[in-house]
Amino acid sequence: AQKVTQAQTEISVVEKEDVTLDCVYETRDTTYYLFWYKQPPSGELVFLIRRNSFDEQNEISGRYSWNFQKSTSSFNFTITASQVVDSAVYFCALDRGSTLGRLYFGRGTQLTVWP
Amino acid sequence: GAVVSQHPSRVICKSGTSVKIECRSLDFQATTMFWYRQFPKQSLMLMATSNEGSKATYEQGVEKDKFLINHASLTLSTLTVTSAHPEDSSFYICSARKTGGNGYTFGSGTRLTVV
């Protein structure tokens, strides 16, 4: 069975703090894809990153960075020097290689950044 | 880019009526689109996979007679909630993948309220 766990339901930080959002996944597939999406209050889902199971390199994009560790089945997301505009719900999702497109989402983490 | 347009963004309907939601890929062709449902402060759950020119594939527990999906062209999929009831009130969001793209582009979502 596929499962994505985001244990942190809500996180509050003050602007300029660093914050890490945790994501743990379960799958028996050897080929799979992991995603992070941002959902602002308006509701749309904004794609942040896609990582395949064979690429464990960490990635940095501006203030965002991702740490993928297959040994612990985790794909954590860090925002450095957080800003008020980062306030949103962040979803981690899993896409099985055998059924591309059917995303399994975690429950999401509500991040609030205070000025 | 890969843009998915979803309409309407909000709809209020009376119990017993039907509502149609459109999902269009604006700058690419999508042979497959996906429909998700999100209850307040909950995760997104896949309802069905919409395949151009063929029947949709529904997830377990989703009533295919209630949630009618039509994917008549490579750029348009529609979800019709038939005989809507208050418990169908939810946020519905579609997604599509552009061939060669990195992730799945989501529409802006439709907030359905059945009164």
Short mmCIF file of N, CA and C in Angstrom, two decimals, chain A residues 10 35 37 39 41-45 47 49-50 89 91 95 99-108 110, chain B residues 32 34 36 38 41-46 49 59 91 93 95 97 101-109 111:
data_model
loop_
_atom_site.label_atom_id
_atom_site.label_comp_id
_atom_site.label_asym_id
_atom_site.label_seq_id
_atom_site.Cartn_x
_atom_site.Cartn_y
_atom_site.Cartn_z
N GLU A 10 0.40 21.62 11.84
CA GLU A 10 0.55 23.07 11.81
C GLU A 10 1.92 23.48 12.35
N PHE A 35 6.72 14.35 -4.65
CA PHE A 35 6.41 15.74 -4.99
C PHE A 35 6.19 16.56 -3.72
N TYR A 37 3.91 20.15 -3.10
CA TYR A 37 3.04 21.18 -3.64
C TYR A 37 2.72 22.18 -2.55
N GLN A 39 -0.18 24.97 -1.37
CA GLN A 39 -1.57 25.37 -1.57
C GLN A 39 -1.85 26.63 -0.75
N PRO A 41 -4.08 30.09 0.37
CA PRO A 41 -5.50 30.18 0.73
C PRO A 41 -6.46 30.18 -0.46
N SER A 42 -6.01 30.63 -1.60
CA SER A 42 -6.88 30.65 -2.78
C SER A 42 -7.22 29.25 -3.28
N GLY A 43 -6.45 28.26 -2.88
CA GLY A 43 -6.81 26.87 -3.17
C GLY A 43 -6.03 26.17 -4.25
N GLU A 44 -5.43 26.92 -5.16
CA GLU A 44 -4.74 26.19 -6.24
C GLU A 44 -3.50 25.49 -5.71
N LEU A 45 -3.06 24.48 -6.41
CA LEU A 45 -1.86 23.74 -6.02
C LEU A 45 -0.70 24.19 -6.89
N PHE A 47 3.10 23.57 -7.99
CA PHE A 47 4.15 22.56 -8.04
C PHE A 47 5.46 23.17 -7.54
N ILE A 49 8.41 20.70 -6.53
CA ILE A 49 9.49 19.83 -6.92
C ILE A 49 8.99 18.42 -7.19
N ARG A 50 9.70 17.74 -8.07
CA ARG A 50 9.47 16.32 -8.34
C ARG A 50 10.82 15.62 -8.25
N VAL A 89 -0.56 25.87 2.92
CA VAL A 89 -0.52 24.45 3.27
C VAL A 89 0.41 23.77 2.27
N PHE A 91 1.85 20.21 0.75
CA PHE A 91 1.54 18.80 0.61
C PHE A 91 2.72 18.05 0.01
N ASP A 95 3.90 9.35 -6.24
CA ASP A 95 3.37 8.87 -7.52
C ASP A 95 4.07 7.56 -7.83
N THR A 99 1.79 3.51 -12.03
CA THR A 99 0.49 4.15 -12.30
C THR A 99 0.67 5.65 -12.29
N LEU A 100 1.46 6.14 -13.21
CA LEU A 100 1.79 7.55 -13.23
C LEU A 100 0.55 8.43 -13.25
N GLY A 101 0.56 9.40 -12.39
CA GLY A 101 -0.52 10.38 -12.36
C GLY A 101 -1.43 10.25 -11.17
N ARG A 102 -1.48 9.07 -10.56
CA ARG A 102 -2.34 8.89 -9.40
C ARG A 102 -1.54 9.26 -8.16
N LEU A 103 -1.70 10.48 -7.73
CA LEU A 103 -0.92 10.97 -6.60
C LEU A 103 -1.56 10.60 -5.28
N TYR A 104 -0.72 10.14 -4.37
CA TYR A 104 -1.14 9.88 -3.00
C TYR A 104 -0.60 11.03 -2.16
N PHE A 105 -1.50 11.78 -1.57
CA PHE A 105 -1.10 12.97 -0.83
C PHE A 105 -1.03 12.69 0.66
N GLY A 106 -0.12 13.40 1.31
CA GLY A 106 -0.13 13.46 2.76
C GLY A 106 -1.24 14.41 3.20
N ARG A 107 -1.43 14.54 4.48
CA ARG A 107 -2.53 15.37 4.99
C ARG A 107 -2.22 16.86 4.94
N GLY A 108 -0.96 17.17 4.65
CA GLY A 108 -0.61 18.58 4.53
C GLY A 108 -0.13 19.17 5.84
N GLN A 110 0.12 22.96 7.57
CA GLN A 110 -0.22 24.38 7.50
C GLN A 110 0.93 25.17 8.08
N THR B 32 -4.73 12.14 -20.42
CA THR B 32 -5.20 11.71 -19.11
C THR B 32 -5.29 12.90 -18.17
N PHE B 34 -6.90 13.97 -14.11
CA PHE B 34 -7.26 13.37 -12.82
C PHE B 34 -8.16 14.31 -12.04
N TYR B 36 -9.63 15.18 -8.23
CA TYR B 36 -9.44 15.00 -6.80
C TYR B 36 -10.53 15.74 -6.05
N GLN B 38 -11.24 17.44 -2.08
CA GLN B 38 -10.60 17.84 -0.84
C GLN B 38 -11.64 18.40 0.11
N LYS B 41 -9.69 21.31 5.38
CA LYS B 41 -8.54 20.97 6.20
C LYS B 41 -8.15 19.49 6.09
N GLN B 42 -8.45 18.91 4.95
CA GLN B 42 -8.10 17.52 4.72
C GLN B 42 -7.19 17.42 3.50
N SER B 43 -6.74 16.22 3.27
CA SER B 43 -5.88 16.00 2.12
C SER B 43 -6.70 15.86 0.84
N LEU B 44 -5.99 15.74 -0.26
CA LEU B 44 -6.65 15.51 -1.54
C LEU B 44 -6.75 14.02 -1.79
N MET B 45 -7.94 13.62 -2.21
CA MET B 45 -8.15 12.21 -2.49
C MET B 45 -8.52 12.05 -3.95
N LEU B 46 -7.84 11.15 -4.63
CA LEU B 46 -8.14 10.92 -6.03
C LEU B 46 -9.52 10.29 -6.16
N THR B 49 -9.68 8.76 -12.71
CA THR B 49 -8.75 9.07 -13.79
C THR B 49 -9.57 9.18 -15.07
N GLU B 59 -11.93 5.48 -8.47
CA GLU B 59 -11.33 4.89 -7.28
C GLU B 59 -12.40 4.17 -6.47
N PHE B 91 -14.21 20.74 -2.18
CA PHE B 91 -13.32 21.40 -3.13
C PHE B 91 -12.89 20.34 -4.14
N ILE B 93 -10.73 19.45 -7.59
CA ILE B 93 -9.60 19.98 -8.34
C ILE B 93 -9.11 18.94 -9.34
N SER B 95 -6.21 17.71 -12.42
CA SER B 95 -4.80 17.84 -12.78
C SER B 95 -4.54 17.15 -14.10
N ARG B 97 -1.02 16.06 -16.84
CA ARG B 97 0.43 16.03 -17.01
C ARG B 97 0.78 16.27 -18.46
N GLY B 101 6.83 16.74 -19.12
CA GLY B 101 6.83 17.71 -18.03
C GLY B 101 7.32 17.10 -16.73
N ASN B 102 7.56 17.96 -15.79
CA ASN B 102 8.17 17.52 -14.54
C ASN B 102 7.16 17.13 -13.49
N GLY B 103 6.03 17.70 -13.55
CA GLY B 103 5.03 17.43 -12.52
C GLY B 103 3.66 17.49 -13.13
N TYR B 104 2.68 17.44 -12.28
CA TYR B 104 1.31 17.50 -12.73
C TYR B 104 0.78 18.90 -12.44
N THR B 105 0.21 19.49 -13.45
CA THR B 105 -0.34 20.83 -13.28
C THR B 105 -1.77 20.71 -12.81
N PHE B 106 -2.09 21.48 -11.79
CA PHE B 106 -3.43 21.44 -11.24
C PHE B 106 -4.22 22.65 -11.69
N GLY B 107 -5.52 22.44 -11.82
CA GLY B 107 -6.41 23.56 -12.03
C GLY B 107 -6.53 24.34 -10.74
N SER B 108 -7.26 25.43 -10.77
CA SER B 108 -7.39 26.30 -9.60
C SER B 108 -8.45 25.80 -8.63
N GLY B 109 -9.16 24.75 -9.03
CA GLY B 109 -10.13 24.15 -8.13
C GLY B 109 -11.51 24.77 -8.20
N ARG B 111 -14.92 25.23 -5.73
CA ARG B 111 -15.53 25.04 -4.42
C ARG B 111 -17.03 24.89 -4.61
#
